[in-house]
PDB file of C-alpha atoms in Angstrom:
ATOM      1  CA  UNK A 794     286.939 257.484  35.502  1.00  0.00           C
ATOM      2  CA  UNK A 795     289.024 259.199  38.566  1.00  0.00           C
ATOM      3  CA  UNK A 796     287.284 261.395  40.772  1.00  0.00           C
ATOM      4  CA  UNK A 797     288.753 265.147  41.360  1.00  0.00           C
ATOM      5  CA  UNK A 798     290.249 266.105  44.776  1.00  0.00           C
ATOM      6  CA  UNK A 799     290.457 268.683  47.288  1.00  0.00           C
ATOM      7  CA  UNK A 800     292.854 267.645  50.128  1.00  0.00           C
ATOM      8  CA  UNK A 801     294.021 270.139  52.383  1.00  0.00           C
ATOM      9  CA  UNK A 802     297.705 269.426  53.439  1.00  0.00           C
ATOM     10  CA  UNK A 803     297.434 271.174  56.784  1.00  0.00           C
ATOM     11  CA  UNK A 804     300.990 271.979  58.755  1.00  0.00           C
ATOM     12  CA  UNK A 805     304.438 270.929  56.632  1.00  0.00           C
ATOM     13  CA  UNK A 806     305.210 268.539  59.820  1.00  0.00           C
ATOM     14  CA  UNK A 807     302.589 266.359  58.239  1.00  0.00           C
ATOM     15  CA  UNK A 808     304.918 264.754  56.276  1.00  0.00           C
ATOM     16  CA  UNK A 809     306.680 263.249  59.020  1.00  0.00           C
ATOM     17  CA  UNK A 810     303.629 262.421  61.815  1.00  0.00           C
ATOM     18  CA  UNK A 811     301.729 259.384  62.226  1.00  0.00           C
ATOM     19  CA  UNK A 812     297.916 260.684  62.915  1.00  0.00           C
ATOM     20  CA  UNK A 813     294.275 259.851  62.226  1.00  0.00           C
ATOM     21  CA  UNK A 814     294.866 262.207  59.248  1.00  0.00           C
ATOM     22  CA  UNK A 815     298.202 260.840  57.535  1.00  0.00           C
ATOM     23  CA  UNK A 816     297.117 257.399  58.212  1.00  0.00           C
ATOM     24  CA  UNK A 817     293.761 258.620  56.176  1.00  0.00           C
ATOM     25  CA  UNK A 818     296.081 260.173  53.501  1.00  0.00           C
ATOM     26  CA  UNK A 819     298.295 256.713  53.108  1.00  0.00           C
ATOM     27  CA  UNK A 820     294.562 255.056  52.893  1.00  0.00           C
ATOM     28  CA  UNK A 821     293.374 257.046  49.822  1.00  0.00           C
ATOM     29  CA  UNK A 822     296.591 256.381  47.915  1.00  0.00           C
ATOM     30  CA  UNK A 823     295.122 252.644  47.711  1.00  0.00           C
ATOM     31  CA  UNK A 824     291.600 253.837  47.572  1.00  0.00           C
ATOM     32  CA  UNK A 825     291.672 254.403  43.360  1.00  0.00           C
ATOM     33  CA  UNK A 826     292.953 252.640  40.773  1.00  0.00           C
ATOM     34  CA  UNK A 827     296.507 253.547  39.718  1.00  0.00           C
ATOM     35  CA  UNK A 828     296.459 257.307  37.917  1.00  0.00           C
ATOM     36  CA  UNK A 829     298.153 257.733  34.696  1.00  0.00           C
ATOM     37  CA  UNK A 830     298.999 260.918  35.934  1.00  0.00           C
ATOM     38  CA  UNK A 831     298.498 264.102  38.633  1.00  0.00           C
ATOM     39  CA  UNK A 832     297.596 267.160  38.164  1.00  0.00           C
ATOM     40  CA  UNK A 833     298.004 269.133  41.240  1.00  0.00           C
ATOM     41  CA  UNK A 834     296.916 272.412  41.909  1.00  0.00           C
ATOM     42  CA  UNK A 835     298.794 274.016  44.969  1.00  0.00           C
ATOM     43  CA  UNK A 836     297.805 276.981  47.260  1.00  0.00           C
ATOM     44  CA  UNK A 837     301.751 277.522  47.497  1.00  0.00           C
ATOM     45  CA  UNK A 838     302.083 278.615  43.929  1.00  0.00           C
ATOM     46  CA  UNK A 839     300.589 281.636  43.011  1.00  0.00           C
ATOM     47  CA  UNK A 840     300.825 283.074  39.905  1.00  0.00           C
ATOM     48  CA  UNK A 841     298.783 286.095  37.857  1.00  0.00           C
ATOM     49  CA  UNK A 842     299.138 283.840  34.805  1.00  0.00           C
ATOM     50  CA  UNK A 843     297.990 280.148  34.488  1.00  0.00           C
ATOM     51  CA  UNK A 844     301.393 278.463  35.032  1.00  0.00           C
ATOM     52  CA  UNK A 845     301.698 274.582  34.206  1.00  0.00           C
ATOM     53  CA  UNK A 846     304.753 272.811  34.791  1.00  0.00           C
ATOM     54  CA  UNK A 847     306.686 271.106  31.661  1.00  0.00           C
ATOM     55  CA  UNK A 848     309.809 269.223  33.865  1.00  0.00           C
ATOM     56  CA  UNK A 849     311.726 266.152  33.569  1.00  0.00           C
ATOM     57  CA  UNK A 850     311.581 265.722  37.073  1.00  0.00           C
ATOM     58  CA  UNK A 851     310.590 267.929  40.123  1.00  0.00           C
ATOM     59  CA  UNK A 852     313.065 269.422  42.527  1.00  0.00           C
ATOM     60  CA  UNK A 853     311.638 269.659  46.016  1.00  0.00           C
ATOM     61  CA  UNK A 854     310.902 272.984  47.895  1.00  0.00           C
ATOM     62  CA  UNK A 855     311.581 273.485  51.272  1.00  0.00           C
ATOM     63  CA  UNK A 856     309.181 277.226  51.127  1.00  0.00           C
ATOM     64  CA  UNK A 857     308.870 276.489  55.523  1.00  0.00           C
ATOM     65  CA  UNK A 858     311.065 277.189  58.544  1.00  0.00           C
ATOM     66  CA  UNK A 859     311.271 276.076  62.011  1.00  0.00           C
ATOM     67  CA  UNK A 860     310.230 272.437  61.376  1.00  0.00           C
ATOM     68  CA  UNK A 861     312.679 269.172  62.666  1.00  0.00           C
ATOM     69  CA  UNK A 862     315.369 269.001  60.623  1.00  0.00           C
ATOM     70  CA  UNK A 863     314.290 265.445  59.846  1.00  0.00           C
ATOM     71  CA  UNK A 864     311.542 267.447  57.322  1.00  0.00           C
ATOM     72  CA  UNK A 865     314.354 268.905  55.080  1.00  0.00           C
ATOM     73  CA  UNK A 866     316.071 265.731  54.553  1.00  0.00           C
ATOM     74  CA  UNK A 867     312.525 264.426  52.364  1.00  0.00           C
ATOM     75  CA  UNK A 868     312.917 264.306  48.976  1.00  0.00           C
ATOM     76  CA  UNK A 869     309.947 263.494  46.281  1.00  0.00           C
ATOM     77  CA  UNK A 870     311.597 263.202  43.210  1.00  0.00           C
ATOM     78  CA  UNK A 871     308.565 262.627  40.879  1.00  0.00           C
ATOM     79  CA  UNK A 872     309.191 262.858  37.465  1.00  0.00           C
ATOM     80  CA  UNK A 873     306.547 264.990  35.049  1.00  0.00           C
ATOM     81  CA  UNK A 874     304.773 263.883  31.734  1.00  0.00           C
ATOM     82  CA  UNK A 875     305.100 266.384  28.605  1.00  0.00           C
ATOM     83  CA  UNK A 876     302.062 264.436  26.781  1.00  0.00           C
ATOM     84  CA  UNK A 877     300.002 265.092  29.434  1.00  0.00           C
ATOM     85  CA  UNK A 878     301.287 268.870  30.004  1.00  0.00           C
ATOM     86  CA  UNK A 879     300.602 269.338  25.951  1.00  0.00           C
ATOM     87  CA  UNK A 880     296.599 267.856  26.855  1.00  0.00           C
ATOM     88  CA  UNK A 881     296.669 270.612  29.523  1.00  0.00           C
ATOM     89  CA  UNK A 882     298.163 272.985  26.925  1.00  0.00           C
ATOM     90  CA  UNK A 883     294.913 272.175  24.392  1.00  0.00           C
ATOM     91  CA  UNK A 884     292.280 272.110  27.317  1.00  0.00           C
ATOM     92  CA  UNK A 885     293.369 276.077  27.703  1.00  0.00           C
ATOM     93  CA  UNK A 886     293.958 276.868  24.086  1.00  0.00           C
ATOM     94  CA  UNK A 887     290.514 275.404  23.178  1.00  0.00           C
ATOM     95  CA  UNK A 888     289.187 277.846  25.762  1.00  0.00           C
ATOM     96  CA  UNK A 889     290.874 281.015  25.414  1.00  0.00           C
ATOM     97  CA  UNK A 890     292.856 280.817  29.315  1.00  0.00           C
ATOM     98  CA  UNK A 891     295.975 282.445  29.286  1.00  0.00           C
ATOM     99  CA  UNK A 892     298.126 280.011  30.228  1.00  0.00           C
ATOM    100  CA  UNK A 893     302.614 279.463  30.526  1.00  0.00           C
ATOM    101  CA  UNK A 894     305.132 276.946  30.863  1.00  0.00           C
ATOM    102  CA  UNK A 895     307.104 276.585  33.325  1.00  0.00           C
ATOM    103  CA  UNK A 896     310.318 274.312  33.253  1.00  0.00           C
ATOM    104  CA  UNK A 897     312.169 275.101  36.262  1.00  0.00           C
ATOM    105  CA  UNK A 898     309.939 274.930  39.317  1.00  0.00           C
ATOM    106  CA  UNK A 899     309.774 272.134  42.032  1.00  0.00           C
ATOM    107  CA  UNK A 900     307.198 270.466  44.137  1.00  0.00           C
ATOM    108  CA  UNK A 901     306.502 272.890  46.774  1.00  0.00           C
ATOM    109  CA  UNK A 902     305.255 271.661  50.296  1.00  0.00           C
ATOM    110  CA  UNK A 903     301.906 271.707  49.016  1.00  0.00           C
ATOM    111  CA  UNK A 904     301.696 269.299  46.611  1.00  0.00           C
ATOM    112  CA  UNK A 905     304.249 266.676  48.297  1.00  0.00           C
ATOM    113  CA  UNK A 906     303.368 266.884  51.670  1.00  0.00           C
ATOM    114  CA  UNK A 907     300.041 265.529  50.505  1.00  0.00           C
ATOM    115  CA  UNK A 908     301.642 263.611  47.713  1.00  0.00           C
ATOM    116  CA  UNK A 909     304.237 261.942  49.841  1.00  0.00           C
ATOM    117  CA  UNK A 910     301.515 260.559  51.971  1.00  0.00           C
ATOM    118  CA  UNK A 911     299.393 259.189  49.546  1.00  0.00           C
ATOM    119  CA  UNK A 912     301.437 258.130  46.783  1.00  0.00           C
ATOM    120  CA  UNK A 913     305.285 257.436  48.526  1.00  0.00           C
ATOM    121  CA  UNK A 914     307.255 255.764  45.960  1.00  0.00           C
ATOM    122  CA  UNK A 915     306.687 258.912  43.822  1.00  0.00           C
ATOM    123  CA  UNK A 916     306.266 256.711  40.979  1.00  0.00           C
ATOM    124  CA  UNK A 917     303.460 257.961  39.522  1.00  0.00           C
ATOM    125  CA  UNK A 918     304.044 260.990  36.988  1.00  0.00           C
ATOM    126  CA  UNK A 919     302.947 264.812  38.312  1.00  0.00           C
ATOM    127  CA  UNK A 920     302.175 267.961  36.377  1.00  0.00           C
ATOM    128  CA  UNK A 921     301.948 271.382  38.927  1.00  0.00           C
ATOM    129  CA  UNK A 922     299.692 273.547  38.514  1.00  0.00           C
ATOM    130  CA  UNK A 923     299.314 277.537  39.707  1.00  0.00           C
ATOM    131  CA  UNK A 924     296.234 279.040  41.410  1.00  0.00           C
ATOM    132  CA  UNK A 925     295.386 283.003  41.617  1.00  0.00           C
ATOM    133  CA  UNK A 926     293.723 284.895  44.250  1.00  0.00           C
ATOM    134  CA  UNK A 927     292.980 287.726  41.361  1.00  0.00           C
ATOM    135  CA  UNK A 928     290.310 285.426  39.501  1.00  0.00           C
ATOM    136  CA  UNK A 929     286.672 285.561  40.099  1.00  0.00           C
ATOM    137  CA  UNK A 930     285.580 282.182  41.683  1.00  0.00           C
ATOM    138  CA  UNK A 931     283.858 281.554  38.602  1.00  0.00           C
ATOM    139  CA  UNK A 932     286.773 282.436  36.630  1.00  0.00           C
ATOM    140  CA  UNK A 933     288.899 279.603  38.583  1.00  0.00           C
ATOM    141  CA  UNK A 934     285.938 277.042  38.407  1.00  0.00           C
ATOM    142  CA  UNK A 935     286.178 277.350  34.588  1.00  0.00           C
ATOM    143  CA  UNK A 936     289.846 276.870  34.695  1.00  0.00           C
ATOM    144  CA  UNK A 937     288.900 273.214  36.516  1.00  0.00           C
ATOM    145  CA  UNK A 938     286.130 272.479  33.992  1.00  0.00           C
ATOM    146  CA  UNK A 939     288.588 272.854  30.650  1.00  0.00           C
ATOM    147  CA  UNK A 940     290.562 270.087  32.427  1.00  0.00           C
ATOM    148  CA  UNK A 941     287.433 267.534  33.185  1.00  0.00           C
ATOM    149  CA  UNK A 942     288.093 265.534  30.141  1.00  0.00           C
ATOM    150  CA  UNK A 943     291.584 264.512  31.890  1.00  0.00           C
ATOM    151  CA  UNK A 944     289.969 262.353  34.018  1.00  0.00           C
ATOM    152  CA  UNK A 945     288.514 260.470  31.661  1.00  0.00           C
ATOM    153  CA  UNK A 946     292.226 259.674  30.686  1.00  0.00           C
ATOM    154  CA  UNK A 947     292.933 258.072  34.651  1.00  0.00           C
ATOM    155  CA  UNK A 948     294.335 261.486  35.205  1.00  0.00           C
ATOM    156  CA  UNK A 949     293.612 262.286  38.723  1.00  0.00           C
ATOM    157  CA  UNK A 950     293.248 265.985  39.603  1.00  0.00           C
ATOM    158  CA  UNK A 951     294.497 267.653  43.005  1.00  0.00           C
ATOM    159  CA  UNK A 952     293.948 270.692  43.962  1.00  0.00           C
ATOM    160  CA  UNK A 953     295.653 271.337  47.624  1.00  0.00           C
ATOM    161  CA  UNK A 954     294.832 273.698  49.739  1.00  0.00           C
ATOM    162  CA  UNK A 955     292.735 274.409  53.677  1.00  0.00           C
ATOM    163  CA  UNK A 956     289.221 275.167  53.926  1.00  0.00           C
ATOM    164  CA  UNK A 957     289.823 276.576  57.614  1.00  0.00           C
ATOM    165  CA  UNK A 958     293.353 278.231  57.603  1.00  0.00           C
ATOM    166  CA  UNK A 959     293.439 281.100  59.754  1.00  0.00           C
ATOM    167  CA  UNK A 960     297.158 281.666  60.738  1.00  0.00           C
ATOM    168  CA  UNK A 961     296.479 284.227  63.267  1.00  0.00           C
ATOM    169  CA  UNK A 962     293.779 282.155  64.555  1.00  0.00           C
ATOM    170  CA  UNK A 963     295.744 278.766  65.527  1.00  0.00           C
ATOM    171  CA  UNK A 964     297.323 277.877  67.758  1.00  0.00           C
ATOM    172  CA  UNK A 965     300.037 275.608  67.250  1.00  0.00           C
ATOM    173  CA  UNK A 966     300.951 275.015  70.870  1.00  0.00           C
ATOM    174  CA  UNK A 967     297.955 273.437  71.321  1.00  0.00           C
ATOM    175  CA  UNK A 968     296.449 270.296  69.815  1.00  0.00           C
ATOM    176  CA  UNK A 969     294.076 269.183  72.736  1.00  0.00           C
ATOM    177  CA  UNK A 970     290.916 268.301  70.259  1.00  0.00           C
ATOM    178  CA  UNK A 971     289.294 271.805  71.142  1.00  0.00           C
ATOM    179  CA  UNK A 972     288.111 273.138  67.719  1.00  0.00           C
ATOM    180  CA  UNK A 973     286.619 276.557  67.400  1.00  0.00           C
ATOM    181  CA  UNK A 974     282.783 277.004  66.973  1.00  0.00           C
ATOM    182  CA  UNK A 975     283.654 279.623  64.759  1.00  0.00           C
ATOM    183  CA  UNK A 976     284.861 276.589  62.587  1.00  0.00           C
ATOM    184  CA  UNK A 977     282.210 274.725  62.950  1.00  0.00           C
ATOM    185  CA  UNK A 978     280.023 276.856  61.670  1.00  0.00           C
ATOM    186  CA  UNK A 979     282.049 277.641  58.761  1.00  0.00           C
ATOM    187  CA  UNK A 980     282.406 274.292  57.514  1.00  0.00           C
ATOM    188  CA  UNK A 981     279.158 273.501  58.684  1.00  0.00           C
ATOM    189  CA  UNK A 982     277.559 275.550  55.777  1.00  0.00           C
ATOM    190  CA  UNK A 983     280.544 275.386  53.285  1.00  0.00           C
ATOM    191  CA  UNK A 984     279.168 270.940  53.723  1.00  0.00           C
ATOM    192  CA  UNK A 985     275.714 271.936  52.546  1.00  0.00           C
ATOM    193  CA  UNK A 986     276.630 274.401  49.728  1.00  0.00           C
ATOM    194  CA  UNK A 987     278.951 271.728  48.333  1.00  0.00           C
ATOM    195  CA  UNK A 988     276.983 268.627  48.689  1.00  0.00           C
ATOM    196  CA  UNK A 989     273.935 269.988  46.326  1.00  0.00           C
ATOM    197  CA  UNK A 990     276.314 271.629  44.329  1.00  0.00           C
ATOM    198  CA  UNK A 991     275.239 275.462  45.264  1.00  0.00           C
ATOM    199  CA  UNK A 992     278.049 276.829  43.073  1.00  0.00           C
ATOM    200  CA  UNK A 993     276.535 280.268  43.047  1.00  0.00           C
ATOM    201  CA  UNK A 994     276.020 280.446  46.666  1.00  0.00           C
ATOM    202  CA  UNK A 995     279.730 279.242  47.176  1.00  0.00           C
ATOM    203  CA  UNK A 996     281.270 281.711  44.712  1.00  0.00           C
ATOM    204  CA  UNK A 997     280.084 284.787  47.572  1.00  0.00           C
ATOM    205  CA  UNK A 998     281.168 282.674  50.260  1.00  0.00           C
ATOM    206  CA  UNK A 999     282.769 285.752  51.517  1.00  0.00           C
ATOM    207  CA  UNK A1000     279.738 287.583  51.738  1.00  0.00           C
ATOM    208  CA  UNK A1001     277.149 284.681  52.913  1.00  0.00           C
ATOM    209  CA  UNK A1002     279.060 281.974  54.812  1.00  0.00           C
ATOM    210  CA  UNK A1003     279.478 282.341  58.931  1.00  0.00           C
ATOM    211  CA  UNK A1004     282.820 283.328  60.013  1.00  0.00           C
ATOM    212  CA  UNK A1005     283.443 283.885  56.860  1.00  0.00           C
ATOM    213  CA  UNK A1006     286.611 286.570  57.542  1.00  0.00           C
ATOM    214  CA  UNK A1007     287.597 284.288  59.929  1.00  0.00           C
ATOM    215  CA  UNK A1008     287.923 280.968  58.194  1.00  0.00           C
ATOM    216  CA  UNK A1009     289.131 282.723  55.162  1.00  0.00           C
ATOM    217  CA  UNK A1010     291.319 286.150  55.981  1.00  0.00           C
ATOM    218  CA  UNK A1011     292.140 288.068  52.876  1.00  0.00           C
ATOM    219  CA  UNK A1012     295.617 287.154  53.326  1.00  0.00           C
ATOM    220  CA  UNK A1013     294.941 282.916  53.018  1.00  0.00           C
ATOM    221  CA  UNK A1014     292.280 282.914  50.011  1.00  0.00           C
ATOM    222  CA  UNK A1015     294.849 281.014  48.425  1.00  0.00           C
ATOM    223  CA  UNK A1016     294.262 278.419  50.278  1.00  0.00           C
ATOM    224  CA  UNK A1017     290.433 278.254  50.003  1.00  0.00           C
ATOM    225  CA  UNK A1018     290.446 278.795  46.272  1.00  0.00           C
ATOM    226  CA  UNK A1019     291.607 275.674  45.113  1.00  0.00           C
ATOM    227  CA  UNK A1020     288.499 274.042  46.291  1.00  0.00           C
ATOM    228  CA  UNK A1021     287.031 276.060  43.064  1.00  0.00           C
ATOM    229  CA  UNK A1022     289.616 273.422  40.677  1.00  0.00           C
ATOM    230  CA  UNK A1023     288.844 270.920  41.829  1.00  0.00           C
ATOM    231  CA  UNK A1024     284.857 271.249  41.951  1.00  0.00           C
ATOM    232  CA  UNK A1025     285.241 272.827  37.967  1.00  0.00           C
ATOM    233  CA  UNK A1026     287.080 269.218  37.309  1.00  0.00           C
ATOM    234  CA  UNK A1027     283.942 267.584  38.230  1.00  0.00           C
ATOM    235  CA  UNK A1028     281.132 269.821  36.162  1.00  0.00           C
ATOM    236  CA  UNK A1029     280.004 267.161  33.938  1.00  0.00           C
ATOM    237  CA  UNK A1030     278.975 264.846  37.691  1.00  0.00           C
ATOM    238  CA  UNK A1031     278.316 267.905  39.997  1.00  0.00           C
ATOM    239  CA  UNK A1032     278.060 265.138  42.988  1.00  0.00           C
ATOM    240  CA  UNK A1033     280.414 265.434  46.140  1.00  0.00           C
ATOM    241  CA  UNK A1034     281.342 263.340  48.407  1.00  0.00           C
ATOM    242  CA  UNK A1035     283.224 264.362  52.129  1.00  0.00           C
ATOM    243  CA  UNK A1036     285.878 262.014  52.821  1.00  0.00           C
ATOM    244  CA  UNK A1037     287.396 262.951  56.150  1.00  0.00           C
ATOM    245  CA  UNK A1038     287.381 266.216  58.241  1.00  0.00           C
ATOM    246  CA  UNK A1039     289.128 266.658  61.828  1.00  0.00           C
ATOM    247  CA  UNK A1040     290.818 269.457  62.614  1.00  0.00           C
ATOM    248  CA  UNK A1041     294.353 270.513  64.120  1.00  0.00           C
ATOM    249  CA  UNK A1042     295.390 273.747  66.289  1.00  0.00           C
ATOM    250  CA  UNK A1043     291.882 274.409  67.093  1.00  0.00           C
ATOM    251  CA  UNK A1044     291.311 275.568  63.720  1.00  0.00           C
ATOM    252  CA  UNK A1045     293.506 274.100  61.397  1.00  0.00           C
ATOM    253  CA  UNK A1046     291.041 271.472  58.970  1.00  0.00           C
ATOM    254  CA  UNK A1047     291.906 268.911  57.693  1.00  0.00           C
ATOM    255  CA  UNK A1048     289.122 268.656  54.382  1.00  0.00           C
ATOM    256  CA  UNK A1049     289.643 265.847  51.667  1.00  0.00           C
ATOM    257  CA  UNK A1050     286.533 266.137  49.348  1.00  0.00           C
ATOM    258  CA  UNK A1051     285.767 263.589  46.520  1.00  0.00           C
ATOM    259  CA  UNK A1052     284.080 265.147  43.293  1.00  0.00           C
ATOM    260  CA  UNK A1053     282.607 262.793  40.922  1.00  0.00           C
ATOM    261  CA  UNK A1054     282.320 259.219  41.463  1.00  0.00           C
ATOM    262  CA  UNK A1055     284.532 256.377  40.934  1.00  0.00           C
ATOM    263  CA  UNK A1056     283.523 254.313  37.884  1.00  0.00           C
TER     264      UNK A1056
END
């Protein structure tokens, strides 16, 4: 059975680097067997409804400026999977969650940044998935856990996003190594509550972590929340696992989080 993911996909410019990170991202893509499918959750899609995509094949979004021109020339033209969107359909209608269709959206930079990396010949079949800053934290777990049985089905769940994303904060002119203690201490204590699985503690982050308005302004909870997905996707294990964790901009982390274990 696949694991479920958090990965965050840091700066667009990703896509085109060659760093401790990217070659980590091009290492993961080989770490688990072939998926039949991914679901990916994206911090770049935000939506007051569930939305879950039902395409033939994705478009991709350029949703960035400023970047090389070399960036806008990518394309990830993965193809989706109706039979896997109508399992996603079922998960939700066997819950009550409000969910809708949607048959026109691409792959915005948060799902193929990451996606490019690990999986490049954009062979393998995708299915994008919303995330909303109006849900409890609770409320988003539970939209994760109606989706565990996927995995039992080699679907491999994705939910992108940046533990530490502070856009006020970084500083992109600068990539020296410095990170921020303020970081540190963040992530630091976000580690512990996730490795024993503190869900409670983690759903008032806001309230109890360090640096907590910091690491997570009110304005980038997007990008926190799909940690929430992905951990949901893994309620029947409740084990995690932290792959790799650096940090860009003296800020900017770079989180990829295994939950549930590899069988």
């Amino acid at each position: 059975m696949l694991p479920s993911l958090f990965v965050a996909h840091g700066a667009p410019i990703l896509a085109i680097e060659d760093n401790d990170y990217t070659q980590f991202l091009e290492q993961i893509g080989r770490k688990y067997p072939k998926a039949k499918a991914i679901v990916v959750f994206s911090a770049h899609w935000e939506s007051r409804t569930q939305k879950v995509s039902k395409v033939d094949e994705f478009e991709t979004i350029y949703d960035f400026g400023g970047f090389p021109e070399e960036l806008y020339r990518i394309k990830y033209p993965a193809r989706g999977d109706h039979s896997i969107t109508k399992e996603i359909e079922k998960c939700f209608l066997s819950r009550n969650i409000p969910y809708e269709l949607d048959t026109k959206r691409g792959l915005d930079h948060g799902a193929w940044v990451i996606l490019k990396l690990m999986y490049p010949n954009a062979d393998i079949p995708v299915i994008s998935m919303s995330v909303d800053t109006n849900l409890t934290p609770m409320e988003q777990y539970e939209i994760g856990k109606s989706l565990l049985d996927l995995r039992k089905q080699d679907v491999l769940i994705v939910a992108s996003g940046g533990l530490v994303h502070n856009l006020g904060a970084v500083r992109m002119g600068s990539d020296d190594g410095t990170i921020d203690q303020w970081a540190c201490e963040f992530d630091t204590w976000l580690e512990h509550q996730i490795t024993t699985w503190e869900v409670e503690t983690l759903f008032n982050y806001h309230s109890l972590a360090p640096n907590a308005e910091l690491a997570v302004p009110p304005y980038g909870r997007e990008h926190f929340i799909p940690l929430f997905y992905a951990m949901g996707a893994a309620d029947d294990e409740q084990s995690a696992t932290l792959l790799h964790r650096s940090y860009r901009y003296g800020n900017l982390s770079h989180s990829v989080w295994q939950f549930g274990d590899k069988k």
